[in-house]
Amino acid sequence: MRWDALFEDMEAQLASERLLGLESEISERARVELAGIEVSDRLRGAIGQKIHVTLRSGTQVSGTLSHVGSESLVLDEGRHQWLVPVTAALAYQGLGRQVRPGQSKASQRLGLASALRMLARDRAELAVHLLEAAREERTLRGVIDRVGKDHFDLAVMVPGEVRRSRNVVSVATIPFQALAALRSLRGQDF
């Protein structure tokens, strides 16, 4: 009888050690898997949810996340939309634990410059929020005329006027790194 109890005790200890080993392995695999998740994967997992983005300037923009590109994201805010470069984001609030992995190769090639070229093509009137040296923000209103590799030209206009040469107050050349966000005006979509 004592031998039976001894073997049962040894089997219980072995089973307990196996369970602890399995739990440890599961925890380690979860840590390794989490280490491979990028913020863009988390953002794609939050498409359709309302999120808040704190910009490097300190400004917070909110809206329903509708698109995540390789270099920017789009938030729907009522009749307007925000285009936020991912490099301008300081923090995100409202992301769940959902993850949607990678994009197609074609989507990855469509960066911020591609989005800006589409806005230039559509002659969309925009509010362009710029980062300034003191981490403040400055806003220009206008239409994007041209887009280069790392900058764009904005025809700054009298608010509410149509893009005509006589309505252009000045042309501002804006490096991408100075861009905090773009906001559509007059209910236009990106």
CSV table of C-alpha atoms in Angstrom, one decimal:
chain,number,residue,atom,x,y,z
A,1,MET,CA,0.0,0.0,0.0
A,2,ARG,CA,2.8,2.4,0.8
A,3,TRP,CA,4.4,1.8,-2.6
A,4,ASP,CA,1.1,2.7,-4.4
A,5,ALA,CA,1.0,6.0,-2.5
A,6,LEU,CA,4.6,6.7,-3.3
A,7,PHE,CA,4.1,6.1,-7.0
A,8,GLU,CA,0.9,8.2,-7.1
A,9,ASP,CA,2.7,11.0,-5.3
A,10,MET,CA,5.6,10.8,-7.9
A,11,GLU,CA,3.1,10.8,-10.8
A,12,ALA,CA,1.3,13.8,-9.4
A,13,GLN,CA,4.6,15.7,-9.0
A,14,LEU,CA,5.6,14.8,-12.5
A,15,ALA,CA,2.2,15.9,-13.9
A,16,SER,CA,2.5,19.2,-11.9
A,17,GLU,CA,6.0,19.8,-13.3
A,18,ARG,CA,4.7,19.1,-16.9
A,19,LEU,CA,1.8,21.6,-16.3
A,20,LEU,CA,4.2,24.3,-15.0
A,21,GLY,CA,6.5,23.6,-18.0
A,22,LEU,CA,3.6,23.9,-20.4
A,23,GLU,CA,2.4,27.2,-18.8
A,24,SER,CA,5.9,28.6,-18.9
A,25,GLU,CA,6.2,27.6,-22.6
A,26,ILE,CA,2.8,29.2,-23.4
A,27,SER,CA,3.9,32.4,-21.7
A,28,GLU,CA,7.2,32.5,-23.5
A,29,ARG,CA,5.5,31.9,-26.9
A,30,ALA,CA,3.0,34.7,-26.1
A,31,ARG,CA,5.9,37.1,-25.3
A,32,VAL,CA,7.7,36.2,-28.5
A,33,GLU,CA,4.5,36.6,-30.5
A,34,LEU,CA,3.8,40.0,-28.9
A,35,ALA,CA,7.3,41.1,-29.7
A,36,GLY,CA,6.6,40.7,-33.4
A,37,ILE,CA,3.5,42.9,-33.4
A,38,GLU,CA,3.9,46.4,-34.9
A,39,VAL,CA,1.7,49.3,-34.0
A,40,SER,CA,0.4,49.3,-37.6
A,41,ASP,CA,-0.9,45.8,-37.0
A,42,ARG,CA,-2.7,47.1,-33.9
A,43,LEU,CA,-4.1,50.1,-35.9
A,44,ARG,CA,-5.4,47.8,-38.6
A,45,GLY,CA,-7.1,45.7,-35.9
A,46,ALA,CA,-8.9,48.9,-34.7
A,47,ILE,CA,-10.4,49.9,-38.1
A,48,GLY,CA,-14.0,50.9,-37.6
A,49,GLN,CA,-13.4,52.0,-34.0
A,50,LYS,CA,-13.2,55.5,-32.5
A,51,ILE,CA,-9.6,56.3,-31.5
A,52,HIS,CA,-7.8,59.4,-30.2
A,53,VAL,CA,-4.4,60.3,-31.6
A,54,THR,CA,-2.1,62.7,-29.7
A,55,LEU,CA,0.2,64.5,-32.2
A,56,ARG,CA,3.8,65.5,-31.4
A,57,SER,CA,2.5,69.1,-31.1
A,58,GLY,CA,0.2,68.0,-28.2
A,59,THR,CA,-3.0,68.4,-30.3
A,60,GLN,CA,-5.4,65.5,-30.0
A,61,VAL,CA,-7.5,64.4,-33.0
A,62,SER,CA,-10.3,61.9,-32.8
A,63,GLY,CA,-12.4,59.9,-35.1
A,64,THR,CA,-13.4,56.5,-36.4
A,65,LEU,CA,-10.3,54.9,-37.9
A,66,SER,CA,-11.1,54.1,-41.5
A,67,HIS,CA,-7.8,53.5,-43.2
A,68,VAL,CA,-4.2,52.5,-42.2
A,69,GLY,CA,-1.5,52.9,-44.8
A,70,SER,CA,2.2,52.3,-44.6
A,71,GLU,CA,2.9,55.9,-43.6
A,72,SER,CA,-0.4,57.4,-42.6
A,73,LEU,CA,-3.9,56.8,-41.2
A,74,VAL,CA,-7.3,58.3,-41.8
A,75,LEU,CA,-9.8,59.2,-39.2
A,76,ASP,CA,-13.5,60.1,-40.0
A,77,GLU,CA,-14.8,62.9,-37.9
A,78,GLY,CA,-18.4,63.8,-38.8
A,79,ARG,CA,-18.3,65.4,-42.2
A,80,HIS,CA,-14.5,65.8,-42.2
A,81,GLN,CA,-11.5,63.5,-42.3
A,82,TRP,CA,-8.1,63.6,-40.8
A,83,LEU,CA,-5.0,62.3,-42.6
A,84,VAL,CA,-2.3,61.8,-40.0
A,85,PRO,CA,1.3,60.8,-40.8
A,86,VAL,CA,2.3,57.9,-38.5
A,87,THR,CA,5.6,59.9,-37.8
A,88,ALA,CA,3.5,62.7,-36.3
A,89,ALA,CA,1.7,60.5,-33.8
A,90,LEU,CA,2.9,60.6,-30.2
A,91,ALA,CA,0.3,58.2,-28.7
A,92,TYR,CA,-2.9,56.4,-29.6
A,93,GLN,CA,-5.8,55.8,-27.3
A,94,GLY,CA,-8.7,53.4,-27.9
A,95,LEU,CA,-6.8,50.6,-29.6
A,96,GLY,CA,-8.1,47.2,-28.6
A,97,ARG,CA,-6.1,44.0,-28.5
A,98,GLN,CA,-7.1,43.0,-32.0
A,99,VAL,CA,-4.3,42.6,-34.5
A,100,ARG,CA,-4.6,42.5,-38.3
A,101,PRO,CA,-1.2,41.6,-39.8
A,102,GLY,CA,0.6,43.1,-42.8
A,103,GLN,CA,-0.6,44.7,-45.9
A,104,SER,CA,-0.1,43.6,-49.5
A,105,LYS,CA,3.1,44.7,-51.3
A,106,ALA,CA,1.1,47.2,-53.4
A,107,SER,CA,-0.4,48.8,-50.3
A,108,GLN,CA,3.0,49.1,-48.7
A,109,ARG,CA,4.3,51.1,-51.6
A,110,LEU,CA,1.5,53.6,-51.3
A,111,GLY,CA,2.9,56.0,-48.8
A,112,LEU,CA,2.2,59.5,-47.7
A,113,ALA,CA,3.3,60.9,-51.0
A,114,SER,CA,0.8,58.8,-52.9
A,115,ALA,CA,-2.0,60.0,-50.6
A,116,LEU,CA,-0.9,63.7,-51.1
A,117,ARG,CA,-0.8,63.2,-54.9
A,118,MET,CA,-4.4,62.0,-54.8
A,119,LEU,CA,-5.4,65.1,-52.8
A,120,ALA,CA,-3.5,67.3,-55.3
A,121,ARG,CA,-5.3,65.6,-58.2
A,122,ASP,CA,-8.7,66.1,-56.6
A,123,ARG,CA,-7.9,69.8,-55.8
A,124,ALA,CA,-9.2,69.2,-52.3
A,125,GLU,CA,-9.3,72.2,-50.0
A,126,LEU,CA,-7.4,71.3,-46.8
A,127,ALA,CA,-6.4,72.6,-43.4
A,128,VAL,CA,-2.7,71.7,-43.1
A,129,HIS,CA,-1.5,71.5,-39.5
A,130,LEU,CA,2.3,72.0,-39.2
A,131,LEU,CA,4.7,71.2,-36.4
A,132,GLU,CA,6.8,74.1,-35.2
A,133,ALA,CA,10.1,74.2,-33.3
A,134,ALA,CA,8.4,74.8,-30.0
A,135,ARG,CA,6.1,71.8,-30.5
A,136,GLU,CA,3.3,74.1,-31.3
A,137,GLU,CA,1.1,73.9,-34.2
A,138,ARG,CA,0.4,76.3,-37.1
A,139,THR,CA,-2.4,75.8,-39.6
A,140,LEU,CA,-2.5,76.8,-43.3
A,141,ARG,CA,-5.5,76.5,-45.6
A,142,GLY,CA,-5.2,75.7,-49.2
A,143,VAL,CA,-4.8,73.2,-52.0
A,144,ILE,CA,-1.9,71.0,-52.7
A,145,ASP,CA,-0.3,71.9,-56.1
A,146,ARG,CA,2.6,69.6,-56.4
A,147,VAL,CA,4.1,66.6,-54.4
A,148,GLY,CA,7.8,65.7,-54.4
A,149,LYS,CA,9.6,62.8,-52.8
A,150,ASP,CA,9.8,64.4,-49.3
A,151,HIS,CA,7.8,67.7,-49.6
A,152,PHE,CA,4.7,69.3,-51.2
A,153,ASP,CA,3.7,72.7,-52.4
A,154,LEU,CA,0.5,74.2,-50.8
A,155,ALA,CA,-1.3,77.0,-52.6
A,156,VAL,CA,-2.3,79.1,-49.6
A,157,MET,CA,-5.7,80.7,-50.4
A,158,VAL,CA,-8.2,83.1,-49.0
A,159,PRO,CA,-10.5,80.8,-46.9
A,160,GLY,CA,-13.6,79.6,-48.8
A,161,GLU,CA,-12.2,80.7,-52.2
A,162,VAL,CA,-11.8,78.3,-55.2
A,163,ARG,CA,-8.2,77.5,-56.3
A,164,ARG,CA,-7.6,80.2,-58.9
A,165,SER,CA,-4.3,82.0,-59.4
A,166,ARG,CA,-5.9,85.3,-58.3
A,167,ASN,CA,-7.0,83.7,-55.0
A,168,VAL,CA,-3.6,82.3,-54.1
A,169,VAL,CA,-2.0,84.4,-51.3
A,170,SER,CA,1.3,82.5,-51.3
A,171,VAL,CA,2.8,79.1,-52.0
A,172,ALA,CA,4.3,77.2,-49.1
A,173,THR,CA,6.7,74.3,-49.6
A,174,ILE,CA,6.2,71.9,-46.7
A,175,PRO,CA,8.6,69.0,-45.9
A,176,PHE,CA,6.8,65.9,-44.9
A,177,GLN,CA,8.6,65.9,-41.5
A,178,ALA,CA,6.9,69.2,-40.6
A,179,LEU,CA,3.4,67.8,-41.2
A,180,ALA,CA,1.3,67.2,-38.1
A,181,ALA,CA,-2.0,66.3,-39.9
A,182,LEU,CA,-4.3,67.3,-42.8
A,183,ARG,CA,-8.0,67.9,-42.3
A,184,SER,CA,-10.5,67.9,-45.1
A,185,LEU,CA,-12.7,71.1,-45.4
A,186,ARG,CA,-16.2,71.5,-46.8
A,187,GLY,CA,-17.1,67.9,-46.0
A,188,GLN,CA,-14.8,66.5,-48.6
A,189,ASP,CA,-13.4,63.0,-48.3
A,190,PHE,CA,-9.8,61.8,-48.7
